CSV table of C-alpha atoms in Angstrom, one decimal:
chain,number,residue,atom,x,y,z
A,137,MET,CA,110.6,47.1,111.5
A,138,ASN,CA,111.5,45.0,108.5
A,139,GLY,CA,111.1,48.0,105.7
A,140,THR,CA,112.0,46.6,101.9
A,141,SER,CA,113.7,43.5,101.9
A,142,HIS,CA,111.8,40.4,102.7
A,143,GLY,CA,113.8,37.5,101.4
A,144,SER,CA,111.4,34.9,98.9
A,145,THR,CA,107.7,34.6,98.9
A,146,PRO,CA,106.4,31.9,100.6
A,147,ARG,CA,104.1,28.9,99.0
A,148,LEU,CA,101.0,28.9,100.0
A,149,GLY,CA,98.9,26.7,97.7
A,150,VAL,CA,95.6,26.8,97.6
A,151,GLY,CA,93.1,28.7,99.6
A,152,ILE,CA,89.9,30.4,100.5
A,153,GLY,CA,89.1,33.8,102.9
A,154,TRP,CA,87.7,32.9,106.0
A,155,ARG,CA,84.7,34.2,106.4
A,156,PRO,CA,82.2,34.2,110.0
A,157,GLU,CA,79.7,33.1,108.1
A,158,ILE,CA,81.3,30.4,106.0
A,159,ALA,CA,83.8,29.2,108.7
A,160,GLY,CA,82.4,25.9,109.7
A,161,ALA,CA,81.9,25.2,105.8
A,162,VAL,CA,86.0,26.8,105.8
A,163,GLU,CA,86.9,23.9,108.3
A,164,ALA,CA,85.6,20.7,106.3
A,165,LEU,CA,86.9,21.5,102.9
A,166,PRO,CA,89.3,19.2,101.7
A,167,GLY,CA,92.8,20.7,100.6
A,168,ILE,CA,92.7,23.9,102.3
A,169,ASP,CA,96.0,25.2,102.3
A,170,TRP,CA,95.6,28.7,103.6
A,171,VAL,CA,93.1,30.9,104.5
A,172,GLU,CA,92.7,35.0,104.5
A,173,ALA,CA,90.9,37.3,106.8
A,174,VAL,CA,90.0,40.7,106.5
A,175,ALA,CA,92.4,42.4,109.2
A,176,GLU,CA,89.6,45.2,110.2
A,177,ASN,CA,87.1,42.1,111.5
A,178,LEU,CA,89.9,40.6,113.4
A,179,CYS,CA,91.0,41.5,117.7
A,180,PRO,CA,94.3,40.1,118.2
A,181,GLY,CA,93.5,39.4,121.9
A,182,HIS,CA,90.3,37.6,121.0
A,183,LEU,CA,90.3,35.3,117.7
A,184,PRO,CA,87.8,33.4,116.6
A,185,ASP,CA,88.2,30.0,117.4
A,186,SER,CA,87.1,28.7,113.8
A,187,LEU,CA,91.1,30.7,113.2
A,188,VAL,CA,92.6,29.7,116.1
A,189,ARG,CA,92.0,25.5,115.3
A,190,LEU,CA,92.8,26.1,111.5
A,191,ARG,CA,96.2,27.6,112.7
A,192,GLU,CA,96.7,24.8,115.0
A,193,ARG,CA,96.0,21.9,112.3
A,194,GLY,CA,99.4,24.2,110.5
A,195,VAL,CA,96.6,26.2,107.7
A,196,THR,CA,98.6,29.7,107.2
A,197,VAL,CA,96.0,32.8,108.1
A,198,VAL,CA,97.1,36.5,105.5
A,199,PRO,CA,95.8,39.1,107.5
A,200,HIS,CA,93.8,41.1,104.4
A,201,GLY,CA,93.2,45.2,104.7
A,202,VAL,CA,90.9,47.3,103.5
A,203,SER,CA,91.6,50.6,104.9
A,204,LEU,CA,94.7,51.7,104.9
A,205,GLY,CA,94.0,53.7,101.4
A,206,LEU,CA,97.7,53.8,99.8
A,207,GLY,CA,96.4,54.9,96.6
A,208,GLY,CA,95.1,58.6,99.1
A,209,ALA,CA,97.0,61.4,99.2
A,210,GLU,CA,97.6,61.3,102.8
A,211,ARG,CA,100.1,59.3,103.9
A,212,PRO,CA,98.9,56.0,105.7
A,213,ASP,CA,97.4,56.9,109.4
A,214,PRO,CA,100.1,55.2,112.3
A,215,ARG,CA,97.2,53.8,114.4
A,216,ARG,CA,95.7,51.8,110.9
A,217,LEU,CA,99.5,50.7,110.5
A,218,ALA,CA,99.8,49.6,114.1
A,219,ASP,CA,96.4,47.4,114.0
A,220,LEU,CA,97.9,45.5,110.5
A,221,ALA,CA,101.2,44.8,112.6
A,222,GLU,CA,99.6,44.1,115.4
A,223,ARG,CA,97.5,41.2,113.5
A,224,ALA,CA,100.1,40.1,111.5
A,225,GLU,CA,102.1,39.2,114.5
A,226,ALA,CA,99.3,37.7,116.5
A,227,LEU,CA,98.1,35.2,113.5
A,228,GLY,CA,102.1,34.0,112.7
A,229,SER,CA,101.5,35.6,109.0
A,230,PRO,CA,104.2,35.5,106.6
A,231,LEU,CA,102.7,38.8,105.1
A,232,VAL,CA,100.3,40.9,105.4
A,233,THR,CA,98.4,43.3,101.6
A,234,GLU,CA,96.6,45.5,101.1
A,235,HIS,CA,94.9,47.2,98.4
A,236,ILE,CA,96.3,50.1,95.8
A,237,ALA,CA,93.3,52.4,95.8
A,238,PHE,CA,91.3,55.2,98.1
A,239,VAL,CA,88.8,54.8,100.4
A,240,ARG,CA,89.3,59.2,101.8
A,241,ALA,CA,89.2,61.8,100.7
A,242,GLY,CA,89.2,66.1,101.8
A,243,GLY,CA,90.4,67.3,104.6
A,244,SER,CA,92.7,69.5,105.5
A,245,ARG,CA,94.9,69.5,102.3
A,246,THR,CA,92.0,70.6,100.5
A,247,ALA,CA,90.1,73.0,102.8
A,248,SER,CA,86.6,70.5,102.8
A,249,PRO,CA,85.0,68.5,104.9
A,250,ALA,CA,86.1,64.8,104.9
A,251,LEU,CA,85.0,62.5,103.3
A,252,GLU,CA,84.4,58.0,103.7
A,253,ALA,CA,84.1,56.4,101.0
A,254,GLY,CA,83.3,53.2,102.5
A,255,HIS,CA,84.6,51.3,99.2
A,256,LEU,CA,87.7,50.9,97.2
A,257,LEU,CA,88.8,53.8,94.8
A,258,PRO,CA,91.0,53.5,91.7
A,259,VAL,CA,94.0,56.0,91.8
A,260,PRO,CA,94.5,57.3,88.5
A,261,ARG,CA,97.5,56.3,87.0
A,262,THR,CA,99.5,59.7,87.0
A,263,ARG,CA,102.6,59.8,87.7
A,264,ASP,CA,101.4,62.2,90.5
A,265,ALA,CA,99.6,59.7,92.0
A,266,LEU,CA,102.8,56.6,91.3
A,267,ARG,CA,105.1,59.0,93.6
A,268,VAL,CA,102.0,59.1,96.4
A,269,LEU,CA,101.7,55.6,96.3
A,270,CYS,CA,105.3,54.6,96.1
A,271,GLU,CA,106.0,57.0,99.2
A,272,ASN,CA,102.6,55.4,101.2
A,273,VAL,CA,103.7,52.0,100.4
A,274,ARG,CA,107.5,52.6,101.2
A,275,ILE,CA,105.6,53.9,105.0
A,276,ALA,CA,103.6,51.1,105.2
A,277,GLN,CA,107.0,48.4,104.7
A,278,ASP,CA,108.9,50.0,107.4
A,279,ALA,CA,106.0,50.4,109.6
A,280,LEU,CA,105.0,46.6,109.1
A,281,PRO,CA,106.5,43.2,111.1
A,282,VAL,CA,106.4,40.9,107.7
A,283,PRO,CA,106.2,41.8,103.8
A,284,LEU,CA,103.6,44.1,102.2
A,285,ALA,CA,101.8,42.5,98.8
A,286,VAL,CA,99.1,44.8,97.1
A,287,GLU,CA,96.3,43.8,94.7
A,288,ASN,CA,94.9,45.6,91.9
A,289,ILE,CA,91.1,46.7,92.4
A,290,ALA,CA,88.2,46.3,90.3
A,291,ALA,CA,86.9,50.1,89.2
A,292,LEU,CA,83.6,51.1,87.0
A,293,ILE,CA,84.8,54.3,86.2
A,294,ALA,CA,88.2,55.1,84.4
A,295,TRP,CA,90.1,58.4,85.1
A,296,PRO,CA,91.0,61.1,82.1
A,297,ASP,CA,94.0,61.6,81.3
A,298,GLU,CA,95.8,58.6,82.1
A,299,GLU,CA,99.4,58.4,81.6
A,300,LEU,CA,100.3,54.7,82.6
A,301,THR,CA,99.1,51.4,81.6
A,302,GLU,CA,97.6,48.9,84.6
A,303,GLY,CA,100.8,46.6,83.9
A,304,GLN,CA,103.2,49.7,83.6
A,305,PHE,CA,101.5,51.7,87.1
A,306,LEU,CA,101.7,48.2,88.7
A,307,ALA,CA,105.5,47.5,87.0
A,308,GLU,CA,106.7,51.1,87.7
A,309,LEU,CA,105.1,50.6,92.0
A,310,VAL,CA,107.0,47.9,92.3
A,311,GLU,CA,110.3,48.5,90.7
A,312,ARG,CA,110.8,51.8,93.0
A,313,THR,CA,109.7,50.0,96.1
A,314,GLY,CA,110.2,45.9,96.0
A,315,VAL,CA,107.0,45.8,97.0
A,316,ARG,CA,105.2,42.3,95.9
A,317,LEU,CA,101.5,41.9,94.3
A,318,LEU,CA,98.5,40.2,94.8
A,319,ILE,CA,97.3,40.0,91.5
A,320,ASP,CA,93.1,39.8,91.2
A,321,VAL,CA,92.4,37.9,88.0
A,322,ALA,CA,89.0,38.9,88.6
A,323,ASN,CA,89.6,42.5,89.0
A,324,LEU,CA,91.6,42.2,85.4
A,325,HIS,CA,88.5,40.3,84.1
A,326,THR,CA,85.7,43.6,85.6
A,327,ASN,CA,88.5,45.8,83.8
A,328,HIS,CA,88.4,44.3,80.9
A,329,VAL,CA,84.3,44.9,81.0
A,330,ASN,CA,83.6,48.2,82.4
A,331,ARG,CA,87.3,49.8,80.9
A,332,GLY,CA,88.0,47.9,77.4
A,333,GLU,CA,91.9,47.0,79.2
A,334,ASP,CA,92.8,43.2,77.5
A,335,PRO,CA,94.0,41.3,81.1
A,336,ALA,CA,96.9,39.4,78.4
A,337,THR,CA,98.3,43.4,77.9
A,338,ALA,CA,98.3,43.7,81.5
A,339,LEU,CA,99.9,40.4,82.5
A,340,GLY,CA,102.5,41.0,80.0
A,341,GLU,CA,103.5,44.2,81.0
A,342,LEU,CA,103.3,43.5,85.0
A,343,PRO,CA,106.6,42.0,86.4
A,344,VAL,CA,104.9,38.5,87.3
A,345,GLU,CA,107.7,37.2,89.3
A,346,ALA,CA,106.9,39.9,92.2
A,347,ILE,CA,103.1,38.2,93.1
A,348,ALA,CA,102.6,36.6,96.1
A,349,TYR,CA,99.3,35.2,95.1
A,350,VAL,CA,96.0,35.3,93.5
A,351,HIS,CA,93.0,36.5,94.1
A,352,VAL,CA,90.2,34.2,92.1
A,353,ALA,CA,86.4,35.6,92.8
A,354,GLY,CA,82.6,36.3,91.0
A,355,GLY,CA,80.5,38.6,89.7
A,356,ILE,CA,78.0,39.5,87.4
A,357,GLU,CA,76.9,41.8,84.2
A,358,ARG,CA,74.7,44.6,84.4
A,359,ASP,CA,73.6,47.0,81.1
A,360,GLY,CA,77.1,46.2,80.0
A,361,VAL,CA,78.7,47.0,83.2
A,362,TRP,CA,80.6,44.2,85.6
A,363,HIS,CA,79.6,44.1,88.9
A,364,ASP,CA,82.6,42.6,91.5
A,365,THR,CA,80.2,41.6,94.1
A,366,HIS,CA,82.0,38.7,95.4
A,367,ALA,CA,78.6,37.4,96.1
A,368,HIS,CA,78.2,35.0,92.1
A,369,PRO,CA,80.0,32.3,91.0
A,370,VAL,CA,83.6,32.5,90.0
A,371,THR,CA,82.6,32.7,85.3
A,372,ARG,CA,84.5,31.1,82.7
A,373,PRO,CA,86.1,34.7,81.4
A,374,VAL,CA,87.8,34.7,85.1
A,375,LEU,CA,88.9,31.4,85.5
A,376,ASP,CA,90.1,32.0,81.5
A,377,VAL,CA,91.9,35.3,82.8
A,378,LEU,CA,93.7,32.5,85.6
A,379,ALA,CA,94.5,30.5,83.0
A,380,GLU,CA,96.9,32.8,81.0
A,381,LEU,CA,98.7,33.8,84.3
A,382,ARG,CA,99.2,30.8,85.4
A,383,ARG,CA,101.3,30.4,81.5
A,384,ARG,CA,103.2,32.9,82.5
A,385,VAL,CA,104.2,32.2,86.0
A,386,ASP,CA,103.5,29.7,88.7
A,387,PRO,CA,101.9,31.9,91.5
A,388,PRO,CA,102.9,31.1,94.9
A,389,GLY,CA,99.3,31.0,95.6
A,390,VAL,CA,95.8,30.9,95.1
A,391,LEU,CA,92.6,31.8,96.6
A,392,LEU,CA,88.9,32.1,96.6
A,393,GLU,CA,87.1,35.0,97.5
A,394,ARG,CA,83.5,34.5,98.8
A,395,ASP,CA,81.7,37.8,100.8
A,396,ASP,CA,78.4,37.5,100.5
A,397,ASP,CA,75.1,34.8,99.6
A,398,PHE,CA,77.5,31.9,100.9
A,399,PRO,CA,76.6,29.0,99.0
A,400,PRO,CA,76.7,25.3,100.4
A,401,GLU,CA,79.8,23.8,101.1
A,402,ARG,CA,79.4,21.5,98.3
A,403,GLU,CA,79.2,24.6,95.7
A,404,LEU,CA,82.7,26.2,96.9
A,405,ALA,CA,84.1,23.0,96.9
A,406,GLY,CA,83.8,22.4,93.1
A,407,GLU,CA,84.6,26.0,92.8
A,408,LEU,CA,87.8,25.3,94.0
A,409,THR,CA,88.0,22.1,92.1
A,410,ALA,CA,87.0,24.6,89.0
A,411,ILE,CA,90.7,26.6,90.4
A,412,ARG,CA,92.8,23.5,90.5
A,413,GLU,CA,92.1,22.2,87.4
A,414,THR,CA,92.5,25.1,85.8
A,415,LEU,CA,95.9,25.9,87.1
A,416,ASP,CA,96.3,22.5,86.6
A,417,ALA,CA,95.7,22.5,82.5
A,418,ALA,CA,97.2,25.6,82.1
A,419,ALA,CA,100.4,24.1,84.5
A,420,GLY,CA,102.1,22.2,80.8
A,421,GLU,CA,101.2,25.5,78.5
A,422,TYR,CA,103.8,27.3,80.9
A,423,ALA,CA,106.7,29.5,79.5
A,424,PRO,CA,108.4,31.1,81.7
A,425,ARG,CA,109.4,34.5,80.6
A,426,THR,CA,112.7,35.9,82.5
A,427,ALA,CA,112.2,38.1,84.9
A,428,ARG,CA,113.4,41.6,84.6
A,429,ALA,CA,116.9,42.5,86.1
A,430,PRO,CA,116.3,44.7,88.8
A,431,ARG,CA,117.9,47.7,89.0
A,432,THR,CA,119.7,46.5,92.5
A,433,ALA,CA,119.0,43.5,94.3
A,434,ASP,CA,119.2,42.5,98.1
A,435,SER,CA,121.2,39.0,99.3
A,436,ALA,CA,118.4,37.0,98.4
A,437,GLY,CA,118.3,38.4,94.6
A,438,THR,CA,114.7,39.2,94.7
A,439,ARG,CA,113.7,42.7,93.6
A,440,ALA,CA,114.7,45.7,95.5
A,441,PRO,CA,113.6,49.5,94.9
A,442,VAL,CA,115.3,51.4,92.9
A,443,PRO,CA,117.2,54.1,94.3
A,444,ASP,CA,116.0,57.1,92.3
A,445,SER,CA,115.1,60.3,93.1
A,446,GLU,CA,111.7,59.7,94.0
A,447,ALA,CA,112.4,57.6,96.4
A,448,THR,CA,113.5,59.9,98.8
A,449,PRO,CA,110.7,60.5,101.1
A,450,GLY,CA,109.0,64.1,100.9
A,451,SER,CA,110.9,64.5,97.1
A,452,GLY,CA,108.6,66.6,95.5
A,453,SER,CA,105.9,65.0,97.0
A,454,GLU,CA,104.2,67.8,98.4
A,455,ALA,CA,103.2,69.5,95.5
A,456,ALA,CA,102.0,65.9,94.5
A,457,ARG,CA,100.0,65.2,97.2
A,458,ARG,CA,98.0,68.4,96.8
A,459,ARG,CA,96.8,67.7,93.1
A,460,LEU,CA,96.1,63.9,93.8
A,461,ALA,CA,94.5,65.4,97.3
A,462,LEU,CA,92.3,68.1,95.3
A,463,ALA,CA,91.4,65.8,91.9
A,464,GLU,CA,90.3,62.7,94.4
A,465,THR,CA,88.2,64.8,96.9
A,466,SER,CA,86.3,66.4,93.8
A,467,LEU,CA,86.1,62.6,92.6
A,468,LEU,CA,84.4,61.3,95.9
A,469,SER,CA,82.7,64.5,96.6
A,470,ALA,CA,80.6,63.8,93.2
A,471,LEU,CA,80.1,59.9,94.0
A,472,VAL,CA,78.6,60.2,97.8
A,473,ALA,CA,78.1,64.1,98.1
A,474,GLY,CA,75.9,65.0,94.8
A,475,THR,CA,78.2,67.6,93.7
A,476,PRO,CA,78.8,68.2,89.9
A,477,VAL,CA,81.0,65.2,88.3
A,478,PRO,CA,84.2,66.6,87.5
A,479,GLU,CA,85.5,66.9,84.2
A,480,GLY,CA,86.3,64.4,81.6
A,481,PHE,CA,85.1,61.2,84.0
A,482,ASP,CA,81.6,59.2,82.1
A,483,ARG,CA,78.7,60.7,84.2
A,484,ARG,CA,76.3,57.6,83.4
A,485,ARG,CA,79.0,55.1,85.2
A,486,LEU,CA,79.7,57.6,87.9
A,487,ARG,CA,76.2,57.1,88.4
A,488,VAL,CA,76.3,53.4,88.7
A,489,GLN,CA,79.1,53.8,90.9
A,490,SER,CA,77.6,56.1,93.2
A,491,ARG,CA,74.3,54.0,93.6
A,492,ALA,CA,76.9,50.8,93.9
A,493,LEU,CA,78.6,52.8,96.9
A,494,SER,CA,74.7,53.8,98.6
A,495,VAL,CA,73.7,50.4,98.2
A,496,LYS,CA,76.8,48.7,99.7
A,497,ARG,CA,76.7,51.0,102.8
A,498,ALA,CA,72.5,50.3,103.0
A,499,GLY,CA,74.1,46.4,102.9
A,500,VAL,CA,76.9,46.7,105.5
A,501,VAL,CA,74.4,49.3,108.0
A,502,ALA,CA,71.8,46.6,107.8
A,503,LYS,CA,74.6,43.8,108.9
A,504,ILE,CA,75.7,46.1,111.6
A,505,ALA,CA,72.9,47.2,112.7
A,506,PRO,CA,70.6,44.2,112.1
A,507,GLU,CA,67.5,46.5,114.3
A,508,LEU,CA,67.4,49.6,112.0
A,509,PRO,CA,65.9,46.9,108.3
A,510,GLU,CA,64.0,45.3,111.3
A,511,ILE,CA,62.5,48.5,112.8
A,512,LEU,CA,61.5,50.1,109.2
A,513,GLY,CA,60.7,46.9,107.3
A,514,ASP,CA,60.4,46.9,103.8
A,515,GLY,CA,61.0,50.8,104.3
A,516,TYR,CA,64.9,50.5,105.4
A,517,ARG,CA,65.8,50.5,102.0
A,518,PRO,CA,65.1,53.2,100.2
A,519,GLU,CA,64.6,55.9,103.4
A,520,PHE,CA,68.2,54.3,103.7
A,521,LEU,CA,69.2,55.4,99.5
A,522,GLY,CA,67.6,58.1,99.8
A,523,TYR,CA,69.8,59.7,102.9
A,524,ALA,CA,72.6,58.4,101.5
A,525,ALA,CA,72.4,60.2,97.7
A,526,SER,CA,73.8,63.5,99.6
A,527,ARG,CA,75.1,62.5,102.9
A,528,PRO,CA,78.5,60.8,103.0
A,529,MET,CA,79.9,58.7,105.5
A,530,ARG,CA,81.3,60.6,108.3
A,531,ALA,CA,83.7,57.9,110.4
A,532,GLY,CA,82.4,54.2,109.6
A,533,TYR,CA,79.6,52.2,109.4
A,534,ARG,CA,78.8,52.2,113.2
A,535,ARG,CA,78.4,56.3,112.8
A,536,ASP,CA,76.6,55.9,110.0
A,537,ALA,CA,74.0,53.6,111.6
A,538,LEU,CA,73.3,56.5,113.9
A,539,ASP,CA,74.0,59.6,111.3
A,540,PHE,CA,70.9,57.4,109.2
A,541,ALA,CA,68.5,57.7,112.9
A,542,GLU,CA,69.0,60.9,113.6
A,543,HIS,CA,68.2,61.7,109.7
A,544,LEU,CA,64.8,59.8,110.6
A,545,LEU,CA,63.7,61.1,114.0
A,546,ILE,CA,64.5,64.8,113.1
A,547,ALA,CA,62.6,64.4,109.2
A,548,GLY,CA,59.5,62.9,111.8
A,549,ARG,CA,60.5,59.4,110.5
A,550,PRO,CA,59.4,56.9,110.3
A,551,GLU,CA,55.1,58.0,110.4
A,552,ASN,CA,54.3,54.6,112.3
A,553,HIS,CA,54.6,56.5,115.7
A,554,ARG,CA,55.7,52.2,117.5
A,555,ALA,CA,58.2,52.0,115.3
A,556,ARG,CA,59.4,55.8,115.2
A,557,ARG,CA,59.7,54.8,119.1
A,558,ARG,CA,61.6,52.1,118.6
A,559,LEU,CA,64.0,53.9,116.8
A,560,SER,CA,64.0,56.9,119.2
A,561,LEU,CA,65.2,53.7,121.8
A,562,TRP,CA,67.7,52.8,119.6
A,563,TRP,CA,68.9,55.9,119.0
A,564,GLN,CA,69.4,57.0,122.9
A,565,GLU,CA,70.6,53.7,123.9
A,566,ARG,CA,73.6,53.8,121.4
A,567,ALA,CA,74.5,57.3,120.9
A,568,GLY,CA,77.1,57.9,123.9
A,569,ALA,CA,78.5,61.6,123.6
A,570,ARG,CA,77.9,64.1,121.1
A,571,PRO,CA,78.0,67.6,120.6
A,572,PRO,CA,76.2,69.4,122.9
A,573,ARG,CA,73.3,70.9,120.4
A,574,ARG,CA,73.5,68.3,118.1
A,575,ALA,CA,73.0,66.4,121.7
A,576,THR,CA,70.2,68.2,122.8
A,577,ARG,CA,68.4,69.1,119.5
A,578,LEU,CA,68.4,64.4,119.1
A,579,VAL,CA,67.1,64.1,122.3
A,580,ARG,CA,64.6,66.2,122.3
A,581,VAL,CA,63.2,64.7,119.5
A,582,ALA,CA,63.9,60.9,120.8
A,583,ARG,CA,61.5,62.3,124.1
A,584,ALA,CA,58.8,63.9,122.1
A,585,ALA,CA,58.4,60.4,120.2
A,586,LEU,CA,58.4,58.5,123.8
A,587,ALA,CA,55.9,61.1,125.8
A,588,GLY,CA,53.5,60.4,122.7
A,589,LYS,CA,53.4,56.6,123.1
């Protein structure tokens, strides 16, 4: 594997996030230099025909991971790393990307049940979290066949007693690991609205020469909170942050993200045009900053990891991992299991975040198991939100769909007998092997529903 020294960053140009719902539009859009695809949604041996055609045209495809949880207390899962590496090789990608976030918590370090967020959650900007993140990034770099770039995320909530700003946190991460950055300007804007953090300050503090590429996405503000939806048009303030970044550096790539409520092709083309125009206008004001001199450098002259006392795997990291595990588990449990809010957090913001996680779960489950909203009709959403309020996701969205159906059947719902029978049949067809006691109980419930037809 390649370790941390990767040579120069490839020039990517202007691209768009490839999604199955807009595959045809992406192929037809003029001037698309590259695309990014969610890694977990790809099967290396059966790539979508659209991606195959794009690659045949010479369009670069970058896999974008969402499930590693590099900011979590545990070391990266070797299986997930192997899957990401396999996708990079299948696509012939020049790099792969992931997030500076945690997505799960609990487990053996905390003597508590494992919890899944189903979402990217912010890590505390503390020395403990930085030490753990650096070690996790090094592990990932060593396991991947191409360079890794990591993305700043949007956050509704702020950790109390943080020790570093976002720019400082990212700068130290790069200094210690040599990792590249994927800077999302929409997320910088989100953190400006939600956390009062100035995007220009963050850009001034982070090593812009380490940027691999840039994300641009839309969102919406409700009740003073910015929601990074990826389902709304890109706003002027986000383009202003992009312009501020372009005045400081010429990024190798810029990409438009859209994940839901996909507009017609002409609207996507219009957003890409706005991005290009913003970049062109700001380029005239480009004032390159003298790059920070790394303490060591590889033969290509790129930033190399700093050989400090924290660069040795395991050096003081176990205690840091335990402290981080307790902190992240406490937060995630409050968000998804209804436990008390940890001290120092904004209770109102946590309620907003908790609701947002439940709404996202409901939406993803509805896509993965479209039969559920069809069976339950208008009752699907309130039933699911009630279920999710105190029942954390255990093992991904497919398992969540089955657990939700089980919850309803055990409670004798839905009340409409025909709907309950359809739900019973749906569950029986998909449940597979189950722990004996639970299986027996659910099978009895399902049979009872069927017997009353």
